[in-house]
Each structure stands twice: as C-alpha cells, then as structure tokens.
Short mmCIF file of C-alpha atoms in Angstrom, two decimals:
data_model
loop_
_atom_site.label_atom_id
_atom_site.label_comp_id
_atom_site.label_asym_id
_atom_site.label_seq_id
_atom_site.Cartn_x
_atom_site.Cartn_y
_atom_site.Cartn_z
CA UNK A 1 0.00 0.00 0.00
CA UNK A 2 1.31 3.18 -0.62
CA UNK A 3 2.04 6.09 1.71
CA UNK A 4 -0.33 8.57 -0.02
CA UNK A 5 -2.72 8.19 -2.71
CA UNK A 6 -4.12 10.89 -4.95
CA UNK A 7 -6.34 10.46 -7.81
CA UNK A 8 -4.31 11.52 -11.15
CA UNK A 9 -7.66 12.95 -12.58
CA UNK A 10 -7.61 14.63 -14.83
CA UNK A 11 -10.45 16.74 -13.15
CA UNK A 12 -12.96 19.03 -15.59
CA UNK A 13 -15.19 21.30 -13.98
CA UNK A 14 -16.47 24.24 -15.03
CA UNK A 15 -15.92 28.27 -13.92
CA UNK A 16 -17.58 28.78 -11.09
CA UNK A 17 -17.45 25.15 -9.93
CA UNK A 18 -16.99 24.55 -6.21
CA UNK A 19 -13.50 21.43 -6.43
CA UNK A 20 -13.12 18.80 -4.33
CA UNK A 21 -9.33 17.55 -4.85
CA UNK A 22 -8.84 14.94 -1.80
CA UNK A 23 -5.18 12.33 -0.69
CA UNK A 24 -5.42 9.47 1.91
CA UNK A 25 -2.77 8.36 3.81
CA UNK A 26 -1.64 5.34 6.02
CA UNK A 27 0.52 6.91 8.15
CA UNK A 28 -0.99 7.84 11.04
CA UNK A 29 2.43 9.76 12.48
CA UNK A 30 2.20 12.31 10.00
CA UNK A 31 0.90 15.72 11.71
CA UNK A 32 1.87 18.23 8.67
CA UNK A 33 -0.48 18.84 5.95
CA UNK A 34 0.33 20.66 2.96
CA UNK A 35 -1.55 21.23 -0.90
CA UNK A 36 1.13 22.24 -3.75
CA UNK A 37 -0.07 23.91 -7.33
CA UNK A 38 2.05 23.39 -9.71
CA UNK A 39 1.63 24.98 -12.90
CA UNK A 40 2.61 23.09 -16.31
CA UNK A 41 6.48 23.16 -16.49
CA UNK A 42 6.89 25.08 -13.14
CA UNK A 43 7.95 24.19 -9.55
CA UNK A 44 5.38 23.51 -7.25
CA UNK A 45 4.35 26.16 -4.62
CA UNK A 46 3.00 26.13 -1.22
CA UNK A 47 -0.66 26.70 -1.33
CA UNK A 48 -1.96 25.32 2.34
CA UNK A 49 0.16 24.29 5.26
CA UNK A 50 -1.94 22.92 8.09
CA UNK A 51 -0.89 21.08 11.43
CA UNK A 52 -2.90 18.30 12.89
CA UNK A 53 -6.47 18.02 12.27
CA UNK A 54 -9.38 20.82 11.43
CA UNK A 55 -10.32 22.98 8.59
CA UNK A 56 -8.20 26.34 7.65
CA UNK A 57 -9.43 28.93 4.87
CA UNK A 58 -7.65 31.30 2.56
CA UNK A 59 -9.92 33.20 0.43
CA UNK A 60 -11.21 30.58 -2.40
CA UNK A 61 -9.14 27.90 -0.66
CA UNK A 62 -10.53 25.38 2.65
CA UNK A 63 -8.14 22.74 3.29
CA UNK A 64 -9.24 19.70 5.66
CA UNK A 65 -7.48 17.11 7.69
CA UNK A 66 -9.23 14.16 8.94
CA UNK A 67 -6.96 12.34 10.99
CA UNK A 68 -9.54 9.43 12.15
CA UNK A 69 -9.85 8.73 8.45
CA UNK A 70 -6.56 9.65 7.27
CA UNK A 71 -8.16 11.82 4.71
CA UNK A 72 -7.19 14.76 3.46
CA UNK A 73 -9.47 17.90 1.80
CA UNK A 74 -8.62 20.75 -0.26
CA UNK A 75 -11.51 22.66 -1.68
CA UNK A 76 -11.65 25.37 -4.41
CA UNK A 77 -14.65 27.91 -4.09
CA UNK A 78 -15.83 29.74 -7.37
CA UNK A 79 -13.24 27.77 -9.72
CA UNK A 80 -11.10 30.08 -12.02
CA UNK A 81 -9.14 29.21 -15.32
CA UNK A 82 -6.17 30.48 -13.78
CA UNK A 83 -6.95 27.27 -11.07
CA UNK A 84 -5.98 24.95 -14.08
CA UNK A 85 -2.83 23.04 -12.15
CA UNK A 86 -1.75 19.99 -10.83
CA UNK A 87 -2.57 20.16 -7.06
CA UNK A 88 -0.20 17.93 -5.16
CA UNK A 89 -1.09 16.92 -1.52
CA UNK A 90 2.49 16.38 0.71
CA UNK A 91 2.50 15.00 4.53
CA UNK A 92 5.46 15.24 6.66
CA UNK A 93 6.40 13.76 10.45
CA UNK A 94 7.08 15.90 12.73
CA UNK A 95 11.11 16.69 13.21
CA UNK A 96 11.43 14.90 9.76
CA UNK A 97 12.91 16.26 6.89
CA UNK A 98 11.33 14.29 4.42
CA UNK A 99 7.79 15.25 2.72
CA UNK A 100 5.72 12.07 1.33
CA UNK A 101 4.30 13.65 -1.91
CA UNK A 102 0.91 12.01 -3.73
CA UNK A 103 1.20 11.79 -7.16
CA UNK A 104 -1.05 14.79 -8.01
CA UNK A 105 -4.73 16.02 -9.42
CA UNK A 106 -4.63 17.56 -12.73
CA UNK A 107 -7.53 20.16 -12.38
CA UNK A 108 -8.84 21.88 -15.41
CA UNK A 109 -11.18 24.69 -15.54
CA UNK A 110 -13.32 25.40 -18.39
CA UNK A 111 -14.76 29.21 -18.99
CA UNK B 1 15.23 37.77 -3.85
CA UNK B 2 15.67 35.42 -6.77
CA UNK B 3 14.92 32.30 -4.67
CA UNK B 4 16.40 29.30 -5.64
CA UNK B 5 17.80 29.09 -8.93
CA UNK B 6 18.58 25.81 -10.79
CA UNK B 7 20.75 25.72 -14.16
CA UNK B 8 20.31 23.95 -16.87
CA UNK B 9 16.52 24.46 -18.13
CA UNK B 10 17.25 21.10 -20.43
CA UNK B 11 19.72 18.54 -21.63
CA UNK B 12 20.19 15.87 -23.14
CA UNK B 13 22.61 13.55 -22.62
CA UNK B 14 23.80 10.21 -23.98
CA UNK B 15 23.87 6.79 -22.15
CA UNK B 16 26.96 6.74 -20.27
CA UNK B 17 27.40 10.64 -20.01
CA UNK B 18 28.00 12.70 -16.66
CA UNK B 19 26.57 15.76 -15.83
CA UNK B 20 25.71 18.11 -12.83
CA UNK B 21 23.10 20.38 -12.42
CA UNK B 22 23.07 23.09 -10.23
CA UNK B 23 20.60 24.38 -7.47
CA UNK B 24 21.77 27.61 -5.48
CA UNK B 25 19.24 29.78 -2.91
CA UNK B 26 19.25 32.88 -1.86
CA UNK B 27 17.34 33.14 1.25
CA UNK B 28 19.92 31.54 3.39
CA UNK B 29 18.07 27.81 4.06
CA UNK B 30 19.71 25.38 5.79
CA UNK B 31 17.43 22.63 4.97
CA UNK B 32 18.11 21.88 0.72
CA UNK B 33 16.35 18.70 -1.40
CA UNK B 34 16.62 17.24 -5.00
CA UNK B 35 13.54 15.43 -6.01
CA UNK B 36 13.08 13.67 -9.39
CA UNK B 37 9.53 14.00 -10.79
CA UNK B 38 8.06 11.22 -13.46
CA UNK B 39 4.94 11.43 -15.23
CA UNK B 40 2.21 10.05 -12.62
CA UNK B 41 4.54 9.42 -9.76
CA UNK B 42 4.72 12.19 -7.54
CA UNK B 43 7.93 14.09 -6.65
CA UNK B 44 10.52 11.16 -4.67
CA UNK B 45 13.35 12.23 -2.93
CA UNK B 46 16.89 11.53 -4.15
CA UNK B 47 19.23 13.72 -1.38
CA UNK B 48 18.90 16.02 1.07
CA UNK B 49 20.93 18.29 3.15
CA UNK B 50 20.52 19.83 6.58
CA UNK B 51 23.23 22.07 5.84
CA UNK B 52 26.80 22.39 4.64
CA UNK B 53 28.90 19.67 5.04
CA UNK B 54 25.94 17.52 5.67
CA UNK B 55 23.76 14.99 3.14
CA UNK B 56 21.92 12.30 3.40
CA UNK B 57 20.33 9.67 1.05
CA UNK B 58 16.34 10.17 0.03
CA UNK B 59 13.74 7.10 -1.45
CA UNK B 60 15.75 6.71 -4.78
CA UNK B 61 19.50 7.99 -4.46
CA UNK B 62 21.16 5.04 -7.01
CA UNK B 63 22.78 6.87 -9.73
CA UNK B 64 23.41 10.16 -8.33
CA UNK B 65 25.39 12.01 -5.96
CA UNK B 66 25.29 15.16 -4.37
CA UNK B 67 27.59 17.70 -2.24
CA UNK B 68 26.90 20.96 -0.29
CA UNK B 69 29.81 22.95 0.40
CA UNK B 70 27.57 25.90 1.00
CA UNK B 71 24.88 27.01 2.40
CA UNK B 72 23.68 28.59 -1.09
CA UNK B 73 24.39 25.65 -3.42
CA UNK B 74 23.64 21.87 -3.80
CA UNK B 75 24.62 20.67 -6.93
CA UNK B 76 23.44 17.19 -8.23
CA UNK B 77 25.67 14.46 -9.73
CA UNK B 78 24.83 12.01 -12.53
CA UNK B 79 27.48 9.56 -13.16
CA UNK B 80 26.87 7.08 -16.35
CA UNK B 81 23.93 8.37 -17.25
CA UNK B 82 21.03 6.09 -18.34
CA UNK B 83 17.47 6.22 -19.93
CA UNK B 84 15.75 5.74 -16.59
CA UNK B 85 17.35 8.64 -15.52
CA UNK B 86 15.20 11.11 -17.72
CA UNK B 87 12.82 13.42 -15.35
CA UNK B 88 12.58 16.09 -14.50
CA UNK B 89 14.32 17.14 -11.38
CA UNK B 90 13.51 20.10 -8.84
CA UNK B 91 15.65 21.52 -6.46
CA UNK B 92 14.07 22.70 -3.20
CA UNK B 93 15.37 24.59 -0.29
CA UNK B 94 13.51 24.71 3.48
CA UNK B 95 14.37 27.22 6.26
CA UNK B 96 13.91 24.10 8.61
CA UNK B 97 12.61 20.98 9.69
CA UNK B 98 8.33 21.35 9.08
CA UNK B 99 8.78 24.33 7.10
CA UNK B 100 7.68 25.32 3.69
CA UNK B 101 9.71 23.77 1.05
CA UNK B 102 10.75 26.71 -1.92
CA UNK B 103 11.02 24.59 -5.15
CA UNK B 104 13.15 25.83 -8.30
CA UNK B 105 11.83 25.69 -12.04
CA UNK B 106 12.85 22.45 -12.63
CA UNK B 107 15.48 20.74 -15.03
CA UNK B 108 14.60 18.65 -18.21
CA UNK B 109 16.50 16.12 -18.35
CA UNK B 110 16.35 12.98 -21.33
CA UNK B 111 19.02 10.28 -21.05
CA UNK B 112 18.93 8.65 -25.14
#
C-alpha cells in the first residue's frame, strides 16, 4: 500500500465550480499537511500548510485534515481558469525532513 | 530575492554521459532537497541536506550524488547516465525541519 494516494484525474469542472481535490494516507504519524499547485512546467508552490487536524481557509481555498480517516481535503470555491494546475497533496512527520508527496490532481477549468 | 535558482533548463545527454546540475538559494536555508519528478509518480526524494557539510540519502539515491559545500548551493551528480534517468528534477530549499519547502523551475533532463 502506498504512503499517499491521490487520484491523477484529470479533473474538468467548469468556472464557477466549487473542487473537491482529496489524498489518503496510512501513516498515522504524520501531523503536517500541505496542498502544492504546480503549474505546467513550473515548480510547485506552497498553497496550504496545516498542522494536525481541522479545517483552515484562505480566500477561495478550505483545506481539511481528517486524521480518524486519514483523509485529506482541499476545496476550491468559485473555480477560475487560472486554477488549471496539478494540485499535489504532501505530509510530513514531525522533526522529519522528508515530505511524502501524492502523485497529483490535474484540475482543469473550463470558462 | 531570486529564490532558488537551478541551471540547466534542459539537456540531453547520452547513455553513459555525466553531468551536474546546479541548485543555489538565496534566502539563506539550511534545509536543501533534490527530487526527481516522473509522469504520474509524484515528486521522490533523491538527497537532502541539513546544511553544509551535511547529506543524506532520500527514497531513490542510485545513480546520483550530491555535495553541499555551501549554504547557497547543492549541486546534483549524474554519473553514467542512463534512460531511466530522464525526469525532470527540482531543487528545493527549506528554512527548517516542518517548514515550507521553496522549489526551483525544474530541469529537463532525457538520457537517449
């Protein structure tokens, strides 16, 4: 079983479209939550960092850790073109160095 | 604050070549990383370092090595290149453990 698992997608929604782009896990001794966007050809870049379990919102973004389930939530209010990425979910120990990246959503968004 | 830098955009080598590519940061990180990314696979760790003078081996570090003399750069080391070795490979530089991770543009790499 692997550490994380993503679905590849690739995800088509339409503008305006509330996303649901989602990882579980198996490791229940990871406490850091993060969502990366990458853009095509790009680096990824930090989108959501959250620690433990709950919800946290930034503007058009809600990430969500479940913990129990080992399920984790990002969600895109009022989809944009410009959202068109790969989203990549990451999960990290804490005091390790290491982040355990899923293999990443390919969103698209359709005006 | 140009962030971290990684040179070349794309190569190509042959089977058997050697190359290095570079990764250098400006924001004075301790923490730097190389991952490899392949279509549908994720981003896995090949090194990382915890700062100069110090590396250690990631998930998949056959065919490569690495050294960090400074803090700024991390270069990456193919020796005897070979196909499996095309991907694309980020450098990535944290200011600690549990902190964001700052990735590069990437480097293109095809191994024919």
């Amino acid at each position: 079983q692997k550490e994380v698992e993503q679905d590849p997608g690739p995800l088509s929604v339409p503008e305006g479209a509330i996303v649901s782009l989602n990882c579980t896990y198996s490791n229940s001794a990871f406490q850091y939550f993060m969502w990366y966007r990458q853009y095509s050809r790009k680096g990824p870049e930090l989108l959501m960092y959250t620690y433990s379990s709950g919800n946290k919102e930034d503007g058009r973004f809600t990430a969500q850790v479940d913990k129990s389930s080992k399920y984790i939530s990002l969600f895109i209010r009022d989809s944009q073109p410009s959202d068109s990425a790969t989203y990549l979910c990451a999960l990290q120990n804490t005091g390790f160095q290491k982040l355990v990246f899923g293999t990443g959503t390919r969103l698209l968004v359709s005006p | 604050n140009a962030g971290v830098t990684q040179t070349p955009k794309f190569r190509i080598l042959k089977i058997g070549q050697s190359m290095t590519l570079q990764c250098t940061q400006d924001m004075n990180h301790n923490y730097m990383y190389w991952y490899r990314q392949d279509p549908g696979m994720g981003l896995k760790l090949i090194y990382y370092s915890v700062g100069a003078g110090i590396t250690d081996k990631g998930e998949v570090p056959n065919g490569y090595n690495v050294s960090r003399s400074t803090t700024e750069d991390f270069p990456l080391r193919l020796e005897l290149a070979a196909p499996s070795q095309t991907s694309v490979y980020f450098c990535a530089s944290s200011p600690g453990t549990n902190n964001e991770q700052f990735f590069g543009p990437g480097t293109r790499l095809t191994v024919l």
